[in-house]
Short mmCIF file of C-alpha atoms and ligand atoms in Angstrom, two decimals:
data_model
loop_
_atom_site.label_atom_id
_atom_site.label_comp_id
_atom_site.label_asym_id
_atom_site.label_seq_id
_atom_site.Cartn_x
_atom_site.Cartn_y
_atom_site.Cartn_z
CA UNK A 1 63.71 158.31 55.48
CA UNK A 2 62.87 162.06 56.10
CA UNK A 3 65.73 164.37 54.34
CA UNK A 4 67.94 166.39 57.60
CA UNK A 5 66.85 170.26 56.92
CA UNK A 6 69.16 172.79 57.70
CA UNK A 7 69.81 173.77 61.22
CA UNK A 8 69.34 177.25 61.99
CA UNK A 9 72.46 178.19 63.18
CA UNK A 10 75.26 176.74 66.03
CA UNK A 11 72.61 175.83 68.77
CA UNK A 12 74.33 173.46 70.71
CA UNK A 13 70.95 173.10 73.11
CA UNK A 14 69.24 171.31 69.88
CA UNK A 15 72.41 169.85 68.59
CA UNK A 16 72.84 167.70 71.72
CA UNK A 17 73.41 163.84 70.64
CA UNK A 18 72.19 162.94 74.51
CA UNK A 19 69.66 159.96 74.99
CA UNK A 20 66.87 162.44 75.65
CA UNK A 21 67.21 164.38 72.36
CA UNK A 22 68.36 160.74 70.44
CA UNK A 23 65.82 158.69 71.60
CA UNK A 24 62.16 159.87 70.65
CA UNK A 25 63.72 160.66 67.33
CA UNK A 26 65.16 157.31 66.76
CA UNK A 27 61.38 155.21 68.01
CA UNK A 28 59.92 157.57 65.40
CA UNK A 29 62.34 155.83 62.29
CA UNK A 30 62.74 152.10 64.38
CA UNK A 31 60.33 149.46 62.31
CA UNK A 32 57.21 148.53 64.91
CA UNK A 33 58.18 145.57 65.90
CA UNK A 34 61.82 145.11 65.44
CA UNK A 35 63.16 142.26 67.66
CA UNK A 36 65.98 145.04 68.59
CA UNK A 37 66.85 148.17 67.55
CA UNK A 38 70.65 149.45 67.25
CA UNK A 39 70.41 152.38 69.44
CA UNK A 40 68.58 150.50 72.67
CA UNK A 41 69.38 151.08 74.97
CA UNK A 42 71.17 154.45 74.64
CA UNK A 43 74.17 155.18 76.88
CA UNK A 44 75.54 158.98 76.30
CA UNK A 45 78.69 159.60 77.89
CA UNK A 46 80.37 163.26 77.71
CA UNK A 47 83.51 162.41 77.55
CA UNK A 48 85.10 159.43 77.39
CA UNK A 49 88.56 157.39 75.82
CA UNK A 50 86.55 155.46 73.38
CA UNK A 51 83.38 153.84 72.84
CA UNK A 52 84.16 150.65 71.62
CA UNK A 53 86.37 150.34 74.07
CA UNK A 54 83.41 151.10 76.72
CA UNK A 55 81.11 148.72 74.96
CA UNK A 56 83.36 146.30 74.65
CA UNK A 57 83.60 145.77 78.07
CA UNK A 58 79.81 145.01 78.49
CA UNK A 59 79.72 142.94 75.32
CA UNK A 60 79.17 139.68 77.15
CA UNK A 61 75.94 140.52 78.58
CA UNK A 62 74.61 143.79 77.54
CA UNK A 63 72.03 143.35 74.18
CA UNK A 64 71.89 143.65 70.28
CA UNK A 65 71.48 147.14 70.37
CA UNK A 66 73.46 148.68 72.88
CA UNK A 67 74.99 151.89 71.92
CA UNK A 68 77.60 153.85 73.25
CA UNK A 69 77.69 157.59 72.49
CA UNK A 70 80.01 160.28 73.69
CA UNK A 71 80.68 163.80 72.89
CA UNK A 72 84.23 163.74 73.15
CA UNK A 73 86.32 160.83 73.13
CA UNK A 74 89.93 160.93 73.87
CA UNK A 75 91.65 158.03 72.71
CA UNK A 76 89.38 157.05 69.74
CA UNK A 77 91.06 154.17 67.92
CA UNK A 78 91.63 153.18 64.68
CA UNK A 79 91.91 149.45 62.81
CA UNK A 80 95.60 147.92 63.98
CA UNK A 81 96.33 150.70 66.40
CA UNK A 82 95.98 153.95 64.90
CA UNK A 83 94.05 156.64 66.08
CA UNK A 84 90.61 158.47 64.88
CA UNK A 85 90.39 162.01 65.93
CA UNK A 86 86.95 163.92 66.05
CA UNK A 87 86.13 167.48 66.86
CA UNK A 88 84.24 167.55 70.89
CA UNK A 89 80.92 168.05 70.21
CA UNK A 90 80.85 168.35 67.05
CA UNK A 91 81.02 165.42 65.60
CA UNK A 92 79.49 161.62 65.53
CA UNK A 93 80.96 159.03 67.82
CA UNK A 94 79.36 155.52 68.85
CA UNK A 95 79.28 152.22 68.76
CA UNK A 96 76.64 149.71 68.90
CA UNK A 97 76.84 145.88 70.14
CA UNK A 98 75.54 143.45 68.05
CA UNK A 99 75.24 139.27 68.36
CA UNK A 100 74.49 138.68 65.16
CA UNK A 101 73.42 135.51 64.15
CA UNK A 102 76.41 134.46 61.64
CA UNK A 103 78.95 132.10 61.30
CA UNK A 104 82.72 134.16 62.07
CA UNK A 105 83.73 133.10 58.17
CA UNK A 106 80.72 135.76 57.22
CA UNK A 107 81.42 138.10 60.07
CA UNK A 108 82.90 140.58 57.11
CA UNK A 109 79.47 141.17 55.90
CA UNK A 110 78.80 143.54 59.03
CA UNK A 111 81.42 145.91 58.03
CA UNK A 112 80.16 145.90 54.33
CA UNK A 113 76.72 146.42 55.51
CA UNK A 114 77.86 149.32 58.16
CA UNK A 115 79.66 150.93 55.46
CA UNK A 116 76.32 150.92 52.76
CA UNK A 117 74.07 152.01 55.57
CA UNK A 118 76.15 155.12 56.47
CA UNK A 119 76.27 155.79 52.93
CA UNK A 120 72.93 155.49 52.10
CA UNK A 121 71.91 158.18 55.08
CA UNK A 122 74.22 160.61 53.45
CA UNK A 123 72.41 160.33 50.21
CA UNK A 124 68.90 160.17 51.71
CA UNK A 125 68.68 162.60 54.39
CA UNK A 126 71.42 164.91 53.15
CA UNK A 127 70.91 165.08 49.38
CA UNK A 128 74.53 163.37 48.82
CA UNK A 129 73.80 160.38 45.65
CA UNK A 130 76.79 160.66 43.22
CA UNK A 131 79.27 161.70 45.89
CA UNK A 132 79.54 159.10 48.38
CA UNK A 133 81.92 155.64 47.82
CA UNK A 134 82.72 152.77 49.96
CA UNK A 135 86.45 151.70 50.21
CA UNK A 136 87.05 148.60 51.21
CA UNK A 137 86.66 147.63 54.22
CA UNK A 138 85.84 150.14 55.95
CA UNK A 139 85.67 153.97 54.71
CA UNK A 140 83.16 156.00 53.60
CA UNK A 141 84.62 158.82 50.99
CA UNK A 142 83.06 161.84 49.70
CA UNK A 143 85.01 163.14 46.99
CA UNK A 144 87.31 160.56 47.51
CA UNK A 145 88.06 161.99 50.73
CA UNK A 146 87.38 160.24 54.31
CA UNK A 147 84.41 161.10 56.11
CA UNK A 148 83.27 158.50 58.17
CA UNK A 149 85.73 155.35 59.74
CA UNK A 150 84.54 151.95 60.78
CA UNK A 151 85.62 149.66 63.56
CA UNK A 152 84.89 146.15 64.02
CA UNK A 153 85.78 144.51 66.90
CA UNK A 154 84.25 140.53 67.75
CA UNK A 155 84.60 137.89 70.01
CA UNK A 156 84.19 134.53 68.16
CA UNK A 157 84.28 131.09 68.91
CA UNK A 158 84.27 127.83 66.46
CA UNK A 159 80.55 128.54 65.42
CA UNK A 160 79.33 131.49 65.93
CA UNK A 161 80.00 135.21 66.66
CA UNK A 162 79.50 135.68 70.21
CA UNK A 163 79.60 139.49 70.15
CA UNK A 164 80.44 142.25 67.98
CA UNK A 165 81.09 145.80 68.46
CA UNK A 166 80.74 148.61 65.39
CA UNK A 167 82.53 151.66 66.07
CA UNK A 168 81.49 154.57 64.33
CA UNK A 169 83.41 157.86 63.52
CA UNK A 170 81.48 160.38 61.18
CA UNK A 171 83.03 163.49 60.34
CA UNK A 172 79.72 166.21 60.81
CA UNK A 173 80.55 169.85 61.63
CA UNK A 174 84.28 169.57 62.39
CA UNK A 175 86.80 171.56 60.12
CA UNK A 176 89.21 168.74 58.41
CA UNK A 177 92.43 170.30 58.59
CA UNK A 178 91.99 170.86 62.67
CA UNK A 179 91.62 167.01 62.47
CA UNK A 180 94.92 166.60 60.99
CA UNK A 181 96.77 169.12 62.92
CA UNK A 182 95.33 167.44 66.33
CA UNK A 183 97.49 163.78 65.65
CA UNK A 184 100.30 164.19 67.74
CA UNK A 185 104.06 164.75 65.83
CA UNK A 186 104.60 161.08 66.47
CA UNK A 187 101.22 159.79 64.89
CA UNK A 188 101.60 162.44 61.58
CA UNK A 189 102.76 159.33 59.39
CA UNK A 190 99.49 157.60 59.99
CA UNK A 191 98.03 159.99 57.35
CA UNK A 192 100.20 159.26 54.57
CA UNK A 193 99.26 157.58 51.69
CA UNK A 194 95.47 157.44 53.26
CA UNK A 195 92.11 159.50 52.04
CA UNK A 196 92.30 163.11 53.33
CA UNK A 197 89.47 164.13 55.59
CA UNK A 198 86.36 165.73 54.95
CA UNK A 199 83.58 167.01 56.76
CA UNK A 200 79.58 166.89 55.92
CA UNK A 201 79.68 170.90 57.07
CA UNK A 202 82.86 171.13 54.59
CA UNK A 203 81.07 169.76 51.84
CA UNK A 204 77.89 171.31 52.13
CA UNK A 205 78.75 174.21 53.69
CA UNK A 206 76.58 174.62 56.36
CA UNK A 207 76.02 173.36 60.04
CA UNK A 208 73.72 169.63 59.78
CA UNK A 209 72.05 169.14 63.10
CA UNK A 210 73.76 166.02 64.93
CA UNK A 211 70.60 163.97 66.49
CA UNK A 212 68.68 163.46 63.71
CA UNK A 213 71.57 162.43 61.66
CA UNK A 214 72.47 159.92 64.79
CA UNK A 215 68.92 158.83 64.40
CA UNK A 216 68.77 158.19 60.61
CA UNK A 217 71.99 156.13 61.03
CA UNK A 218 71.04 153.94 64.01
CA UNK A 219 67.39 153.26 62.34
CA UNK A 220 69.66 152.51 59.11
CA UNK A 221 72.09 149.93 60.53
CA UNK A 222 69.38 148.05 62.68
CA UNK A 223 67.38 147.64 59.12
CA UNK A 224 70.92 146.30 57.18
CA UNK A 225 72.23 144.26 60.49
CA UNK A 226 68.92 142.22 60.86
CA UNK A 227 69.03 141.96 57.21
CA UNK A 228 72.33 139.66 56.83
CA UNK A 229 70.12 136.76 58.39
CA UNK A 230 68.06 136.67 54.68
CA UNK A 231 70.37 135.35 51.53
CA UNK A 232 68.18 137.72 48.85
CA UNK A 233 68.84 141.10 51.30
CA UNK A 234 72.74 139.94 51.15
CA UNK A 235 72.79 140.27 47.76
CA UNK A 236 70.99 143.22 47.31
CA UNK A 237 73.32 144.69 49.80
CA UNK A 238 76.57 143.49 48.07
CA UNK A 239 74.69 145.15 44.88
CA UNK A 240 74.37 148.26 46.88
CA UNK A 241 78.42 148.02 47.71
CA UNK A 242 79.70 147.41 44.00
CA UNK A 243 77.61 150.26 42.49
CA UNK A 244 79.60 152.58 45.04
CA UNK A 245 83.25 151.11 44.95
CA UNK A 246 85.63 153.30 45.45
CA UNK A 247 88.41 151.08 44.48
CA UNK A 248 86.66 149.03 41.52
CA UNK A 249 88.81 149.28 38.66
CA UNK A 250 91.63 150.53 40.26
CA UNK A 251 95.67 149.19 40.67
CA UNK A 252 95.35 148.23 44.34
CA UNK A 253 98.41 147.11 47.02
CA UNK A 254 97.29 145.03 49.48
CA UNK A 255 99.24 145.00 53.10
CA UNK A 256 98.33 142.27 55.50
CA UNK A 257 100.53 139.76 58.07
CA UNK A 258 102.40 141.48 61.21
CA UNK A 259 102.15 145.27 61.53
CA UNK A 260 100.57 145.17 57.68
CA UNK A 261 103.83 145.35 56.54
CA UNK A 262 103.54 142.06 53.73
CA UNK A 263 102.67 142.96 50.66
CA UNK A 264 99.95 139.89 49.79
CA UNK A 265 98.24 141.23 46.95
CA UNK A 266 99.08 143.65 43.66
CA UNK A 267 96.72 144.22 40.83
CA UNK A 268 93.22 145.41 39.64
CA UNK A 269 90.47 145.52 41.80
CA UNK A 270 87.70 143.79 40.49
CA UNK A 271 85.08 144.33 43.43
CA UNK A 272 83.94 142.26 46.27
CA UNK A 273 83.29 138.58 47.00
CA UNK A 274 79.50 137.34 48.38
CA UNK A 275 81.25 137.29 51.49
CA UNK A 276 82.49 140.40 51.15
CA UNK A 277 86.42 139.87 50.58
CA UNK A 278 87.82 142.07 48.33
CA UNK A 279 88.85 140.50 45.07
CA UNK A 280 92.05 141.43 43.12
CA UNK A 281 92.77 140.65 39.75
CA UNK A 282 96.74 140.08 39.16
CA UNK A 283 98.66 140.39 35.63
CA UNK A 284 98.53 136.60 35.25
CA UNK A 285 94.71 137.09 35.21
CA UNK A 286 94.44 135.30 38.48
CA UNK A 287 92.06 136.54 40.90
CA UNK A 288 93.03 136.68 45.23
CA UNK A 289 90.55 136.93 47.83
CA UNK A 290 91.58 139.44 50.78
CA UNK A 291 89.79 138.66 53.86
CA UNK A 292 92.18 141.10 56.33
CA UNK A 293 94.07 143.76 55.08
CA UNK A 294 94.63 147.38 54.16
CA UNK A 295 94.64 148.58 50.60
CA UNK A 296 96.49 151.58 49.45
CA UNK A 297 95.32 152.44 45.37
CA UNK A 298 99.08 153.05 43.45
CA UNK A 299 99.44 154.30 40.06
CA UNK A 300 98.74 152.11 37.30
CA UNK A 301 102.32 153.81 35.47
CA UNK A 302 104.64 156.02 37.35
CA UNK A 303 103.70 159.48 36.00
CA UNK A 304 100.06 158.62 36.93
CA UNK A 305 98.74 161.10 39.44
CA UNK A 306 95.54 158.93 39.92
CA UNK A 307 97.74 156.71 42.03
CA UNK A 308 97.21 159.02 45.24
CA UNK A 309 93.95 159.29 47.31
C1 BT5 B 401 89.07 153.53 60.89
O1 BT5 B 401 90.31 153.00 61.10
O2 BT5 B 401 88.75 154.25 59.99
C2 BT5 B 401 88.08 153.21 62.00
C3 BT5 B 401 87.68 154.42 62.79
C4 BT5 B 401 86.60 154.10 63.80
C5 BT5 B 401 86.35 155.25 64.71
C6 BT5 B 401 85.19 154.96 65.64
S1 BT5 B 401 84.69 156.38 66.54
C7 BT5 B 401 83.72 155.43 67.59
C8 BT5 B 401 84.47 154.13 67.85
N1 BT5 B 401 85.35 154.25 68.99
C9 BT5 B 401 86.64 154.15 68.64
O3 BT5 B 401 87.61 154.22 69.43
N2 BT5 B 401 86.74 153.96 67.30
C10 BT5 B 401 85.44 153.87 66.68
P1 BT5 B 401 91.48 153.00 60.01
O4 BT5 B 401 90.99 152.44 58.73
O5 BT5 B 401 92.61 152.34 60.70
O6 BT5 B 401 91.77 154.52 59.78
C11 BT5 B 401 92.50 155.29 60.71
C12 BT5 B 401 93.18 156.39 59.92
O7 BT5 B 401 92.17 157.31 59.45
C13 BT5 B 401 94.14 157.22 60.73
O8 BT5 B 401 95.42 156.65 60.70
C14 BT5 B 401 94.13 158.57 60.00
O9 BT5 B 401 94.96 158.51 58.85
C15 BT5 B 401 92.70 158.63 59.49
N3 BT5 B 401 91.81 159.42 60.34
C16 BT5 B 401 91.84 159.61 61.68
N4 BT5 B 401 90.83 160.39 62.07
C17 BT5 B 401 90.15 160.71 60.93
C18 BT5 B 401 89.00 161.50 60.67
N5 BT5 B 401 88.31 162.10 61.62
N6 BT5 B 401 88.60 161.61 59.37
C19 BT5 B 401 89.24 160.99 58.36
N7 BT5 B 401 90.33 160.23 58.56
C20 BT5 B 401 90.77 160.09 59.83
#
């Protein structure tokens, strides 16, 4: 995958993420061939509340592929509620509809893939190996800090996954402590005990040009979507999760149940499952498997300043 040069300067005329300045870029990296390509078709909207939201509505009958992009979305939603705030136009928002040929027990493998094929962009076109991590299930950290959120959203029924909808939200040019300050008074709490934000521009100190980075991650996820269908490209993509887990190791807290307010799980996180539930290791040596949940890290002795993201 071709590295992302520098852009020149702010130039919002080539930083555009519409379909006409996505697209060509995006046949360029698509395989020849592909049976669908995550990315067609390409709806750009300027504005609009959220794009899973938008996709979701269409998720019946639009196709594998579909993708939703916007410039500025208003409402954009995290996991159980909470929000996801990105800088208008300059930042990555989009989601892409997928009906993905798994059973709903293995539907957790299209987060874990999402999350490696973000990271491996990073690394590839923007020269980030060594910095990136995946959190389970759904972060991508830089320094430990958030950069890009992930939102799954399916329909399923006994069988098989009718739909699914991956919302993406990648921090690019934005400045991270604007994205803090913009959560409403009310919503401030959502950031506590959770990854503080960073940008690409933050961390490498310079504009990166949004299309081609767009492009590079559609061409990514269609290559690690289609992939889940083959048992040997699972495990080479569960490989490609451990060797950048974020929590491995670590004392983990585990909230699931109403409102995530049950505590389910306490211990050492000792990576993920082949279906991609995290495993935790408890004192008793016993090890849980967490299918749903949110996992804070806490410190492995009180005076432990680890503990903290
Ligand atoms: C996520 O939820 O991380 C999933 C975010 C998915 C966003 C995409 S954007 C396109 C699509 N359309 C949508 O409406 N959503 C998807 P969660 O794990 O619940 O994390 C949410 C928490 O992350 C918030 O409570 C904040 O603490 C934090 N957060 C919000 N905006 C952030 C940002 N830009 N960078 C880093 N952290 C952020």
């Amino acid at each position: 995958m071709p590295p992302i040069f520098p852009a020149p300067g702010p130039n919002p005329s080539t930083d555009s993420v519409s379909s006409e300045t996505v697209v060509p870029l995006l046949v360029d990296l698509a395989e020849p061939g592909a049976a669908w390509v995550a990315g067609l078709p390409f709806e750009y909207l300027p504005s609009c509340p959220s794009t899973n939201a938008v996709l979701k509505r269409m998720a019946e009958t639009a196709p594998s592929g579909m993708a939703v992009v916007t410039d500025h979305q208003t409402a954009g939603r995290g996991r159980l509620g909470r929000s996801w705030i990105s800088s208008p136009g300059l930042d990555l928002a989009f989601s892409v509809l997928l009906h993905p040929a798994l059973e709903p027990a293995r539907g957790h493998l299209l987060s874990i893939a999402s999350g490696v094929a973000v990271a491996e962009v990073l690394e590839e076109c923007l020269g980030l190996t060594g910095h990136v991590s995946l959190k389970w299930p759904n972060d991508v950290l830089v320094e430990r800090k958030k950069i890009c959120g992930i939102l799954l959203e399916a329909s399923a029924d006994a069988e098989r996954i009718r739909w699914a909808v991956a919302g993406i939200g990648l921090n690019v040019n934005s400045e991270p402590e604007r994205l803090v300050a913009a959560l409403a008074p009310d919503q401030a709490a959502e950031w506590q005990g959770r990854p503080a934000p960073i940008s690409l521009k933050e961390f490498l100190g310079r504009d990166v040009p949004r299309a081609p980075l767009l492009a590079a991650l559609l061409a990514r996820l269609t290559v690690r979507w289609t992939a889940l269908e083959r048992a040997d490209e699972v495990r080479r993509l569960l490989g490609e999760w451990r060797r950048r887990d974020a929590l491995a190791g670590r004392r983990v807290q585990v909230h699931a149940g109403a409102g995530r307010r049950e505590v389910v799980a306490v211990g050492e996180a000792a990576g993920i499952g082949d279906e991609g539930q995290l495993l935790v290791r408890s004192a008793d040596g016993a090890v849980r498997e967490i299918f749903a949940g949110d996992v804070s890290v806490v410190p492995a002795a009180p005076a432990d300043s680890e503990g903290a993201w």
